[in-house]
Tab-separated table of C-alpha atoms in Angstrom:
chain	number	residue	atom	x	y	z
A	81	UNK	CA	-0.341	10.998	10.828
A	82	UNK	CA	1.975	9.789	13.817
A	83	UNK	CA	-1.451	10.109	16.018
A	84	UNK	CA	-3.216	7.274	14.176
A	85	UNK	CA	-0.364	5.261	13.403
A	86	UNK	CA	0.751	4.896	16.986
A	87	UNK	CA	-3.128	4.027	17.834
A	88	UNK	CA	-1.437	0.646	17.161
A	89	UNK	CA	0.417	-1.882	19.128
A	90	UNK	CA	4.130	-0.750	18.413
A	91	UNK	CA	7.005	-1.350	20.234
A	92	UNK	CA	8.895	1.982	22.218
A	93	UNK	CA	12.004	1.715	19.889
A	94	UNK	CA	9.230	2.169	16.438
A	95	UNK	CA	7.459	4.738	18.095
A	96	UNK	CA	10.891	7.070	18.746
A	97	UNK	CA	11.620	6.191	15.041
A	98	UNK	CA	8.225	7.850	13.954
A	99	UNK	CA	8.800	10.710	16.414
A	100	UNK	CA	11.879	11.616	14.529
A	101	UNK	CA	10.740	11.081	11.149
A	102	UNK	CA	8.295	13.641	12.157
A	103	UNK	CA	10.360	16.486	13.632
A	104	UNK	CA	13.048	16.178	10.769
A	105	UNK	CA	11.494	15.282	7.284
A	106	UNK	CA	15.155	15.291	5.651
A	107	UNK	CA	16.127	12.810	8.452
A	108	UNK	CA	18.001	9.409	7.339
A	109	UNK	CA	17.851	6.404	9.167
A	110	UNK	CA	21.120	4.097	8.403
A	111	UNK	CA	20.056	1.538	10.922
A	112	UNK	CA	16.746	-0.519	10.987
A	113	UNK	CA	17.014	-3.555	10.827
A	114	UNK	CA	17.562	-5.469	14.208
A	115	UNK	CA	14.001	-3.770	15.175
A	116	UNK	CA	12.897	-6.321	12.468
A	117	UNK	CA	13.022	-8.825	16.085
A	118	UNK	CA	10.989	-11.359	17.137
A	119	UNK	CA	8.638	-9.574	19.368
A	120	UNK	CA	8.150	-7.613	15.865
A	121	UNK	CA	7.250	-10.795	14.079
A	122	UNK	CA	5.397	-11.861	16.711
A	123	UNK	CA	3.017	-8.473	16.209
A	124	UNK	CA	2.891	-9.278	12.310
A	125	UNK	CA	1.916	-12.749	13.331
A	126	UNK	CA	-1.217	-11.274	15.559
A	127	UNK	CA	-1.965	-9.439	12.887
A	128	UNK	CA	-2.768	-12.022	10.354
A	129	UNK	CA	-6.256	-13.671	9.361
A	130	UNK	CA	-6.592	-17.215	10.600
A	131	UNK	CA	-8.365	-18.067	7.300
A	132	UNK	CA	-6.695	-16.067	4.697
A	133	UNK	CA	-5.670	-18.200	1.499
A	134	UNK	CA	-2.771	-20.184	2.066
A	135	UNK	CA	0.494	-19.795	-0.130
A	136	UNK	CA	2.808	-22.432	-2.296
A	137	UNK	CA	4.098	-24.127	1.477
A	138	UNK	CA	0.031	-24.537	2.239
A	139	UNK	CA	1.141	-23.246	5.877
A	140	UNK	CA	-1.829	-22.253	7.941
A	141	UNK	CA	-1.817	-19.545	10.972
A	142	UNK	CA	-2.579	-22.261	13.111
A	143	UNK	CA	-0.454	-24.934	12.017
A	144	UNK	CA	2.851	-22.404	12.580
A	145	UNK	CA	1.380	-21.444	16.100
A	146	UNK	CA	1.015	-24.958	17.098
A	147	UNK	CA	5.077	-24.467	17.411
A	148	UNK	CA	4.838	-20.636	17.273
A	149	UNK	CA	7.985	-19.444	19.802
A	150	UNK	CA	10.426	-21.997	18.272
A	151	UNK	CA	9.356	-21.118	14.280
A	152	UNK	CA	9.613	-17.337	15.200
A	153	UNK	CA	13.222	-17.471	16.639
A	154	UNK	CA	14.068	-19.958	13.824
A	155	UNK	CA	12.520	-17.141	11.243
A	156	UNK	CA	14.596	-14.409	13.054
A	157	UNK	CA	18.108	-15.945	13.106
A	158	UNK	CA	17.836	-16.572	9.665
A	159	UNK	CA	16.733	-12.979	8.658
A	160	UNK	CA	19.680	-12.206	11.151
A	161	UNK	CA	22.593	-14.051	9.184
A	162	UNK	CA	21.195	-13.475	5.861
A	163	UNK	CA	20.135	-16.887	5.363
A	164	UNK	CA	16.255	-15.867	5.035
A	165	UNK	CA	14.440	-16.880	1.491
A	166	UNK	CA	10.870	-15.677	0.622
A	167	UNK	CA	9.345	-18.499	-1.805
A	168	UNK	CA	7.431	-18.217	-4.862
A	169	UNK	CA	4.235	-15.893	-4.961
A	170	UNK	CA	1.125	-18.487	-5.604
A	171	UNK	CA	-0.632	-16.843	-8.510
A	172	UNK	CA	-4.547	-16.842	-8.540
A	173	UNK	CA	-7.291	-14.472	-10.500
A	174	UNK	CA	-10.012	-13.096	-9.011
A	175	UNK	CA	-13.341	-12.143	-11.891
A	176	UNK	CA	-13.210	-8.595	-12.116
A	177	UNK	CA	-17.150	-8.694	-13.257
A	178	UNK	CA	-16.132	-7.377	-16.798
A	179	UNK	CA	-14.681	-10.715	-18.213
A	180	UNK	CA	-11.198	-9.992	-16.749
A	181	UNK	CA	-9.778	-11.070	-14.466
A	182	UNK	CA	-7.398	-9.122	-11.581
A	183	UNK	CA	-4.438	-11.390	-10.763
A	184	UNK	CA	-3.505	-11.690	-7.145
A	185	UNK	CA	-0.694	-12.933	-5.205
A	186	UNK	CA	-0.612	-15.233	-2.311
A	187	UNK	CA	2.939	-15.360	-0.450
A	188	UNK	CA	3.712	-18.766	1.898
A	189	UNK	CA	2.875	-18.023	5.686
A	190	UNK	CA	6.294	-17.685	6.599
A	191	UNK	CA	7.119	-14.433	3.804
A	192	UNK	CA	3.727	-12.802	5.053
A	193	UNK	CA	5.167	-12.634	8.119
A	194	UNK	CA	8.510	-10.945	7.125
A	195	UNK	CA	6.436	-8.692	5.150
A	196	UNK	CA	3.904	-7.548	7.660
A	197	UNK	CA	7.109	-6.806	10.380
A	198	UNK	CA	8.769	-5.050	7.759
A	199	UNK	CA	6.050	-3.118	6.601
A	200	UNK	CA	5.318	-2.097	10.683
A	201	UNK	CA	8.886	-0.466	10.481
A	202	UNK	CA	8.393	1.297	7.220
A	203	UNK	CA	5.332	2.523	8.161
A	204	UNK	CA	6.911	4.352	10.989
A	205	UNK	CA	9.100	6.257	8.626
A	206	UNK	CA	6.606	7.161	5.380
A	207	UNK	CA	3.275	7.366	7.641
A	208	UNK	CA	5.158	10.492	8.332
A	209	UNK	CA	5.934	11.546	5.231
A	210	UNK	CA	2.932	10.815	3.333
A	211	UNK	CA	0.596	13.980	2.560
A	212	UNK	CA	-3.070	14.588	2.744
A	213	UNK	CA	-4.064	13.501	-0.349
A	214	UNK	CA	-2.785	9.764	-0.130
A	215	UNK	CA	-6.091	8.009	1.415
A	216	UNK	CA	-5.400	4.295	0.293
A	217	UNK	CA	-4.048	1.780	2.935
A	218	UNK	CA	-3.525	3.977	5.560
A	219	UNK	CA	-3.950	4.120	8.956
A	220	UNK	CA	-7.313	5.646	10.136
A	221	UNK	CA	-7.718	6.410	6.800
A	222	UNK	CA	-10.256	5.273	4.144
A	223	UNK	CA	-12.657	5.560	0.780
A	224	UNK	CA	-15.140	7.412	1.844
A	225	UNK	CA	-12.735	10.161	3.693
A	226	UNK	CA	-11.030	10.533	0.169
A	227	UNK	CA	-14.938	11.155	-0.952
A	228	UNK	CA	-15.757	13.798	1.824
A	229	UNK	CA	-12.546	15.476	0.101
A	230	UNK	CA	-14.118	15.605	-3.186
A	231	UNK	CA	-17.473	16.739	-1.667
A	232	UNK	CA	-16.033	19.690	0.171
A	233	UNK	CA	-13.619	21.044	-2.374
A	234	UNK	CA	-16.691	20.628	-4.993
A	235	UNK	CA	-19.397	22.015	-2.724
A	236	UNK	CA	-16.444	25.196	-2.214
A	237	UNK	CA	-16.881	25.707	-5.963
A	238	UNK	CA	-13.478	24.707	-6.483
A	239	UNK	CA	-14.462	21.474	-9.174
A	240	UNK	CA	-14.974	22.840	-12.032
A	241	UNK	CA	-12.893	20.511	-13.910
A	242	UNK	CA	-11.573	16.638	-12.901
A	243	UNK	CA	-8.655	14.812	-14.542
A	244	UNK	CA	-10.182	11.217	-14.247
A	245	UNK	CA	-6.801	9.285	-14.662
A	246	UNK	CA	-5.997	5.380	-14.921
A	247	UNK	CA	-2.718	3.646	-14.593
A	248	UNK	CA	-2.543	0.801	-16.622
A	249	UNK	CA	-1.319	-2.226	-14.964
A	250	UNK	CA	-0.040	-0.742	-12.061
A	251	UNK	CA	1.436	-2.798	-10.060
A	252	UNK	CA	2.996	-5.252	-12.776
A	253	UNK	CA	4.536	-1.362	-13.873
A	254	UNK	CA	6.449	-0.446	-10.986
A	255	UNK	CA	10.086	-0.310	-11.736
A	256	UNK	CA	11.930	-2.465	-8.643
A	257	UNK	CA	15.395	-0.722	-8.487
A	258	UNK	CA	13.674	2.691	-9.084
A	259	UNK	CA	11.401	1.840	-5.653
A	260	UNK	CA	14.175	0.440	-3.912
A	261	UNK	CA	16.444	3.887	-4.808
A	262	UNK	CA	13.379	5.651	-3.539
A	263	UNK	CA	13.297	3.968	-0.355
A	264	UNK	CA	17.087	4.773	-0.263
A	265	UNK	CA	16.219	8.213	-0.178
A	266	UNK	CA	15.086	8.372	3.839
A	267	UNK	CA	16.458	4.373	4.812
A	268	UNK	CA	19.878	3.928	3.179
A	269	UNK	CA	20.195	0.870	5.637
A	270	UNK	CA	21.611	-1.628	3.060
A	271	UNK	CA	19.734	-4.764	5.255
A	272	UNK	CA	16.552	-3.014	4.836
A	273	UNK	CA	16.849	-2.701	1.119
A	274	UNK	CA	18.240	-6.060	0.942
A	275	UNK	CA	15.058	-7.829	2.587
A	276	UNK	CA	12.613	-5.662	0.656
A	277	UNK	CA	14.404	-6.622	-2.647
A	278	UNK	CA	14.151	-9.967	-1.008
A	279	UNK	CA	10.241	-9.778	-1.236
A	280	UNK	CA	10.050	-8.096	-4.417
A	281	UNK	CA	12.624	-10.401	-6.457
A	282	UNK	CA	10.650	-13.465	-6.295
A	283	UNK	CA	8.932	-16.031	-8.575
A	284	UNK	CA	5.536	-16.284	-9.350
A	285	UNK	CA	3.520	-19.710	-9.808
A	286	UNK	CA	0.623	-19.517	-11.964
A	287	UNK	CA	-1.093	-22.908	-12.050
A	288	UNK	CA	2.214	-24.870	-12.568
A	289	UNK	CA	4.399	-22.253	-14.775
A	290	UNK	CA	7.109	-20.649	-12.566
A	291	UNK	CA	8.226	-17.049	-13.897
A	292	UNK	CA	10.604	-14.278	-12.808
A	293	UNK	CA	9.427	-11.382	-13.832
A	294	UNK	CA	11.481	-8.051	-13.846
A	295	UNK	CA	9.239	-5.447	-12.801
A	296	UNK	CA	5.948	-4.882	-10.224
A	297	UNK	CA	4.867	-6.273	-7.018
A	298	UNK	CA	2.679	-8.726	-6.600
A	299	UNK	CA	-1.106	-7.920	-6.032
A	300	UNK	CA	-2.324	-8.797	-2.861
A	301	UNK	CA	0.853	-9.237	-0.801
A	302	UNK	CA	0.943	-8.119	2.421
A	303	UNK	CA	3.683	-5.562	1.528
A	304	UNK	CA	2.613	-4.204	-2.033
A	305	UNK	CA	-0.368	-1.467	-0.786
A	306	UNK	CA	2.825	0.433	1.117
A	307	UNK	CA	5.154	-0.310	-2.185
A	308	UNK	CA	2.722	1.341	-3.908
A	309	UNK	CA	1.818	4.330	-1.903
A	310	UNK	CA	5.716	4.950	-1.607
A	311	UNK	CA	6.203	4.641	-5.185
A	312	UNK	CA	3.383	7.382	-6.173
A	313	UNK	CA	4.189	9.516	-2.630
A	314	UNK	CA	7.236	10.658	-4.730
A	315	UNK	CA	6.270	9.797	-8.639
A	316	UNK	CA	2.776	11.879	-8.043
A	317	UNK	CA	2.239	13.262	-4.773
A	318	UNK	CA	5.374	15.223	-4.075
A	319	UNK	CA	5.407	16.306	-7.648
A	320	UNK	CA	1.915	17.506	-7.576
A	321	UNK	CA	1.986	19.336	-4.400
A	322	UNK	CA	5.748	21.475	-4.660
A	323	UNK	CA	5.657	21.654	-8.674
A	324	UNK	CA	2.076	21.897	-9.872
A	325	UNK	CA	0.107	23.809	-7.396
A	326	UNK	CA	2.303	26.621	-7.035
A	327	UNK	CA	2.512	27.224	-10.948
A	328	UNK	CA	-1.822	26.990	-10.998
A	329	UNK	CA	-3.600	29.991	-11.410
A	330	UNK	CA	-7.048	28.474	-9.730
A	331	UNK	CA	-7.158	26.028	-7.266
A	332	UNK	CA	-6.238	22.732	-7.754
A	333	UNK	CA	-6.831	19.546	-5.538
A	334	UNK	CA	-5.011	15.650	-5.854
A	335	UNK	CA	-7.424	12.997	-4.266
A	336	UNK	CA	-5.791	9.304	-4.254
A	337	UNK	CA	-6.465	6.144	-3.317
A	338	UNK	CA	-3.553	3.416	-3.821
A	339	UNK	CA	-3.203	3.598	-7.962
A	340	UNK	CA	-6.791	5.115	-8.527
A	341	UNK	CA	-6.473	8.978	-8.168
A	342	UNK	CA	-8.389	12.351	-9.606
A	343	UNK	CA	-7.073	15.558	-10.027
A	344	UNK	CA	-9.692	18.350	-9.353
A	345	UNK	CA	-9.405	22.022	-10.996
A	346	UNK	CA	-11.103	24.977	-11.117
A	347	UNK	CA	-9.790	26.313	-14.258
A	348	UNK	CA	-10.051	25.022	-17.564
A	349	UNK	CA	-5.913	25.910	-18.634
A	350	UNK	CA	-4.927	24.662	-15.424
A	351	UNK	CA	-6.446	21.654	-16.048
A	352	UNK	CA	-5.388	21.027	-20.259
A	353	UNK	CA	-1.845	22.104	-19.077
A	354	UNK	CA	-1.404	19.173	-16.246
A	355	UNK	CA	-3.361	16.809	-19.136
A	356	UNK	CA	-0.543	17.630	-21.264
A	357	UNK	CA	2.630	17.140	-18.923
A	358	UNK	CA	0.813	14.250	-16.241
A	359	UNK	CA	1.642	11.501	-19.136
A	360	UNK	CA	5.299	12.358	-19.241
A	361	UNK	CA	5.509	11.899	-15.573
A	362	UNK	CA	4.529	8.951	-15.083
A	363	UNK	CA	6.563	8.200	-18.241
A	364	UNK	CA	9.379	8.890	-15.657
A	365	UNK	CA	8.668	6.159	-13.516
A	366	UNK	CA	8.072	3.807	-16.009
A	367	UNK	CA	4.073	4.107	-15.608
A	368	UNK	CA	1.860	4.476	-18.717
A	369	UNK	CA	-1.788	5.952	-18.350
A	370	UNK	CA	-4.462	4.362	-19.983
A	371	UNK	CA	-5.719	6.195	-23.094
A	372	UNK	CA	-9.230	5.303	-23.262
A	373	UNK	CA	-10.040	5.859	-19.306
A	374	UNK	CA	-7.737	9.182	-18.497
A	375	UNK	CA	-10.303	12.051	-19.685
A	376	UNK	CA	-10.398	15.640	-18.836
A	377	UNK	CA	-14.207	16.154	-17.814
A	378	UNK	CA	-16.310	19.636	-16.813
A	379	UNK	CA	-17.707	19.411	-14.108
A	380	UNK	CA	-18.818	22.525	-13.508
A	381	UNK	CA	-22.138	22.966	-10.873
A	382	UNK	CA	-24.892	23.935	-13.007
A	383	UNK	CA	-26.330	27.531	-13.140
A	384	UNK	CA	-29.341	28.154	-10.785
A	385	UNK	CA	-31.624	29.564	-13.616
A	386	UNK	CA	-31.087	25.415	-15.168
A	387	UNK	CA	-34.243	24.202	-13.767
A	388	UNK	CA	-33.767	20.564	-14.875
A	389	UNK	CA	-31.880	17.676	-15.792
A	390	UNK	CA	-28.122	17.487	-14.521
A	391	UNK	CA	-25.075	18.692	-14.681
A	392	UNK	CA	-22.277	18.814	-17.715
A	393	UNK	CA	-20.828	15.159	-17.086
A	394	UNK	CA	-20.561	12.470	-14.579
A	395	UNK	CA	-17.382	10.736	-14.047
A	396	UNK	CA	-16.803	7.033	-11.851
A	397	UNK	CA	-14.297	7.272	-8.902
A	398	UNK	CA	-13.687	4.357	-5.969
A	399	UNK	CA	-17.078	2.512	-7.406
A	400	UNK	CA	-19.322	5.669	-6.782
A	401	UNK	CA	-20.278	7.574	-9.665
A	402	UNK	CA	-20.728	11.497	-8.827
A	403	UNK	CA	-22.800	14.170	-10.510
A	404	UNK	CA	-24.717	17.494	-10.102
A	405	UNK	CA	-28.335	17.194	-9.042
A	406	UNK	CA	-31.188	19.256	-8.232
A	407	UNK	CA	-31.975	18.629	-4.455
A	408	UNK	CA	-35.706	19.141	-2.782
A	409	UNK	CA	-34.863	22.754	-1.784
A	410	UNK	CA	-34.177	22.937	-5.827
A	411	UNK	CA	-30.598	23.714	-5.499
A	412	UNK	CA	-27.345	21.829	-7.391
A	413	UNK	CA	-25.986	19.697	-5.210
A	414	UNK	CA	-23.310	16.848	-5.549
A	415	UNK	CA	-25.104	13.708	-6.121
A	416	UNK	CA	-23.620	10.573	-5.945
A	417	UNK	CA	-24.693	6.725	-6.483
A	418	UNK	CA	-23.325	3.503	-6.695
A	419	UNK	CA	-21.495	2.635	-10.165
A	420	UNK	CA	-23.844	1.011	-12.844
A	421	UNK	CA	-21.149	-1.854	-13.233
A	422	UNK	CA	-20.472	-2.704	-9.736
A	423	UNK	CA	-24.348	-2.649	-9.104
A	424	UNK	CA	-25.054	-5.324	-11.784
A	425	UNK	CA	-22.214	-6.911	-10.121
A	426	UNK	CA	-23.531	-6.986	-6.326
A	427	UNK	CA	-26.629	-8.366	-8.230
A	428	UNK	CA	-25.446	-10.736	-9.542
A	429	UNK	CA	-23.339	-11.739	-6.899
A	430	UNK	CA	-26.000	-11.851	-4.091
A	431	UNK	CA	-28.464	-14.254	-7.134
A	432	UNK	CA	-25.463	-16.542	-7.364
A	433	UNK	CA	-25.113	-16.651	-3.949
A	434	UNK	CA	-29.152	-17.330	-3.492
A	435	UNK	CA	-28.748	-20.438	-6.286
A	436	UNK	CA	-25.708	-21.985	-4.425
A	437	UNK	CA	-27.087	-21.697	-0.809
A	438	UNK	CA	-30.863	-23.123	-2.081
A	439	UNK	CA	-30.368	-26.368	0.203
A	440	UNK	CA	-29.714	-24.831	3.503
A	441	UNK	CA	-32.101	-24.117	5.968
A	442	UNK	CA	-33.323	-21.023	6.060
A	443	UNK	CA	-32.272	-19.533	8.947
A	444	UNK	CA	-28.556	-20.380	7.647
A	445	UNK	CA	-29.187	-18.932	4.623
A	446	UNK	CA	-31.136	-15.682	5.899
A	447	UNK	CA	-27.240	-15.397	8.394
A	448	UNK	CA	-25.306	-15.713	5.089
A	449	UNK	CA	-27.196	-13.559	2.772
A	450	UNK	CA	-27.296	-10.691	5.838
A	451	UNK	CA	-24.046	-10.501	5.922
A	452	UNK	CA	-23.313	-10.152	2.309
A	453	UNK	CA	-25.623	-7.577	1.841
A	454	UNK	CA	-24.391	-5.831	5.044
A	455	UNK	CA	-21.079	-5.880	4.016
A	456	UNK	CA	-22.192	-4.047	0.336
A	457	UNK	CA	-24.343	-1.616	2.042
A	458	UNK	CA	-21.554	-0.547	4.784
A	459	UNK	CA	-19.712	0.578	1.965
A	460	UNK	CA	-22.232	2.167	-0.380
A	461	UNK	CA	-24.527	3.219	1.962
A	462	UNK	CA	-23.881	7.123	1.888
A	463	UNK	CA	-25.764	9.892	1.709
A	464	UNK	CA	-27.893	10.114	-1.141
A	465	UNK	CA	-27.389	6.348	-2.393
A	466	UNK	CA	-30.604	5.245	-1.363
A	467	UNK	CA	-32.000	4.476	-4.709
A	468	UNK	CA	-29.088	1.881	-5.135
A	469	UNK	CA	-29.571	0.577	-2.076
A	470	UNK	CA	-33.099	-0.156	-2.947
A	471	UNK	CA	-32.632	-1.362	-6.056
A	472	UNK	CA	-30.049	-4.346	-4.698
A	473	UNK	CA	-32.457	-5.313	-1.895
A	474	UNK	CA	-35.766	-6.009	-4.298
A	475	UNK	CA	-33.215	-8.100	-6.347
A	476	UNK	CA	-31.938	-10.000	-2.658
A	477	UNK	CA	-35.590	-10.447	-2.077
A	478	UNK	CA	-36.436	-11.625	-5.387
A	479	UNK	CA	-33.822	-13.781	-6.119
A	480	UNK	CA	-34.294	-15.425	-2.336
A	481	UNK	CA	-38.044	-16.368	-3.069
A	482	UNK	CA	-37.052	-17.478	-6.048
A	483	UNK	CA	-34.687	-20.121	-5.141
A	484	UNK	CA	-36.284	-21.151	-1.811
A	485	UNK	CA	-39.642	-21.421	-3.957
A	486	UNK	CA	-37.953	-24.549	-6.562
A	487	UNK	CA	-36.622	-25.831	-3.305
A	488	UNK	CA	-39.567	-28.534	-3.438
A	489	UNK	CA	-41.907	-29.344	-6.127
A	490	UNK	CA	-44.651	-30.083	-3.241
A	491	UNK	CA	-44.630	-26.688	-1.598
A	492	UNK	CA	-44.915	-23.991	-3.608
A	493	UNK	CA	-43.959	-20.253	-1.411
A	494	UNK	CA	-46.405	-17.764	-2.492
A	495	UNK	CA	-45.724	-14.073	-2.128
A	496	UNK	CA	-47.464	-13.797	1.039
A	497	UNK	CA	-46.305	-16.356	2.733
A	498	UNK	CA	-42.404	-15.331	1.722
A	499	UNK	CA	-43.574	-11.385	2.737
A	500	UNK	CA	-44.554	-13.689	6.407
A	501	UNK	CA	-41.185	-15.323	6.251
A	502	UNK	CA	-39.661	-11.669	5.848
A	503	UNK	CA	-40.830	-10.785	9.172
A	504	UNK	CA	-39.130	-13.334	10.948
A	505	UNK	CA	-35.947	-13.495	8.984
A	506	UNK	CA	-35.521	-9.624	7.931
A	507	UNK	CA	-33.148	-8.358	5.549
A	508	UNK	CA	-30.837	-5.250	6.546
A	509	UNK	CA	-32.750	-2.162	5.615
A	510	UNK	CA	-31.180	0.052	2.637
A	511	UNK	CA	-30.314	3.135	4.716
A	512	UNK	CA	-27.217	5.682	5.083
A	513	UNK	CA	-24.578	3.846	7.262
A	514	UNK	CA	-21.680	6.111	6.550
A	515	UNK	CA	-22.569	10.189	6.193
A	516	UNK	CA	-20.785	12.208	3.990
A	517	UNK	CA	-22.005	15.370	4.192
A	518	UNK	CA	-23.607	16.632	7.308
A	519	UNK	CA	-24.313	16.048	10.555
């Protein structure tokens, strides 16, 4: 992966660290830490959002630029004589659509910083390291390549069973010294681990209760996504590739993204013998899988002489739920469509949106609702999905006339006149924005 992680803007001294990591995969590297410079927090500087939620300090990008040379220096001699000290994590939960909630961390301006230059340099170390299967928070990497994965190894015949597995709590579940050991493994520099302990042992402020907790890393910090694909590059990845393959007698096929992950097999004792041991390995690492949502499922593809319905099971992976269908030419073919839940969700979300947005005029509120449909549909908009698609934009449509119809008890907006008002102010079309499969 050294080709798509030096697409970015790294310094000379990073990019002879990646070339080495590699050529020599049992490589150390004792001494890191004075790349962690100021042109390198300068680069993690660019590369944060001017309007991302602010931390416990209430520092904005632009407030710390007005003075930016002066605060970086400041930043790096402290990092340089040990001095640096990452505040509390601001605590705040986003609605998971369900009732839950997912919590999320928000770390001061300053500590983003620090992370994103530190995660630059690890990065050039692991990006090297990680395998094929790891498809989460990568570079040039995304979802829908870990789904053109599943799509080829089950249109090779090769998916005859899937291990749908779920961590449970995640990443309040990752041990801290066993990641930082980890980490020891290929950078035993002792400043390195020092500053990454740094940004893992810190308090959290939920509303106005300070804790400490032991274990995990916060949700949502710049650093955690590489914590985490670390942490399962050796708890899952490594195992499954050296240890588990070799011993299967079919084929056998890991797909990951971050914490959410299926295992693919084409025989049934290959598959009930990883169900059996897959527990005890993440018992190892202090991980527990969830017992209602890790299920073995077949998935065989259907016979040909099964003229209708479709196939054994369907199973839900990175919001897209996949299953056998018949296609025009009447063969089985991998179908796959938006999850039920996160539909009702994108619903809902778009009629909320509709309700709280009634007042505006309506060429704001046609720019606004665009783009939130735009940004659904570049996502789910695959091959095959098209039904989905459709179904979210007569809801849009529906829940826009309603709202700009009780917009005045004077002037009513009849049907026709809001099918007139389509034509000027058109909604994004439900098509297939990323392909899959195909050409």
């Amino acid at each position: 992966m050294i080709d798509a992680w030096t697409s970015k803007n790294v310094s000379p001294q990073l990019l002879k660290v990646a070339t080495r990591a590699k050529r020599d995969p049992d490589a150390q590297f004792h001494s890191l830490a004075h790349l962690v410079d100021v042109p390198a927090l300068q680069r993690a500087y660019d590369g944060l959002r001017a309007k991302a939620a602010v931390g416990v300090d209430g520092m904005t990008k632009e407030r710390y630029g007005q003075n930016l040379q002066v605060n970086l220096a400041d930043l790096h001699e402290r990092l340089r004589t040990k001095r640096y000290r990452h505040q509390p994590i601001k605590r705040v939960h986003i609605p998971k659509g369900n009732g839950k909630t997912r919590p999320l961390g928000i770390s001061a301006f300053e500590d983003k910083i620090v992370q994103a230059a530190l995660r630059e340099l690890l990065e050039a170390v692991y990006e090297q390291d990680f395998l094929d299967c790891s498809h989460g928070f990568r570079p040039g990497r995304n979802a829908h390549d870990a789904v053109r994965v599943f799509h080829r190894v089950a249109g090779a015949g090769e998916v005859n069973w899937v291990l749908e597995a779920d961590i449970t709590s995640f990443f309040d579940r990752i041990e801290r010294k066993t990641l930082l050991d980890l980490i020891a493994r290929r950078i035993p520099d002792g400043s390195i681990r020092r500053l990454v302990g740094k940004c893992l042992h810190v308090g959290v402020l939920d509303g106005e209760e300070l804790t400490t907790p032991d274990v995990g890393t916060a949700q949502g910090s710049v650093l955690s996504p590489l914590m985490a694909n670390i942490y399962l590059h050796y708890a899952l990845d490594l195992w499954f590739e050296q240890e588990v393959k070799p011993r299967m007698c079919g084929a056998a096929t890991l797909i990951r993204y971050a914490d959410d992950f299926i295992l693919c097999f084409e025989r049934e004792h290959d598959a009930r013998r990883v169900m059996d041991v897959l527990p005890k390995r993440m018992a190892k690492y202090g991980l527990t899988l969830h017992p209602d949502k890790t299920r073995l499922i077949p998935f065989q593809r259907p016979p040909g002489s099964q003229q209708k319905g479709k196939g054994p099971a369907t199973f839900d992976f990175l919001s897209f739920t996949f299953f056998w269908r018949r296609s025009r030419r009447k063969r089985w073919v991998l179908g796959c469509k938006t999850r039920r839940a996160r539909l009702a969700r994108a619903i809902r979300g778009v009629q909320d949106w509709c309700w709280t947005r009634r007042h505006e005029a309506v060429a704001t509120q046609h720019a606004g609702l665009c783009r939130k449909i735009r940004g659904h549909l570049q996502y789910f908009g695959v091959n095959g999905n098209t039904r989905s698609l459709t179904r979210l934009l007569y809801h849009a449509r529906r829940a826009w006339h309603k709202w700009l119809n009780r917009r005045s008890q004077r002037g009513r907006l009849p049907w026709k006149r809001f099918a007139d008002l389509l034509r000027d102010f058109p909604l994004p079309p439900p098509r297939v924005y990323v392909r899959i499969w195909g050409t």
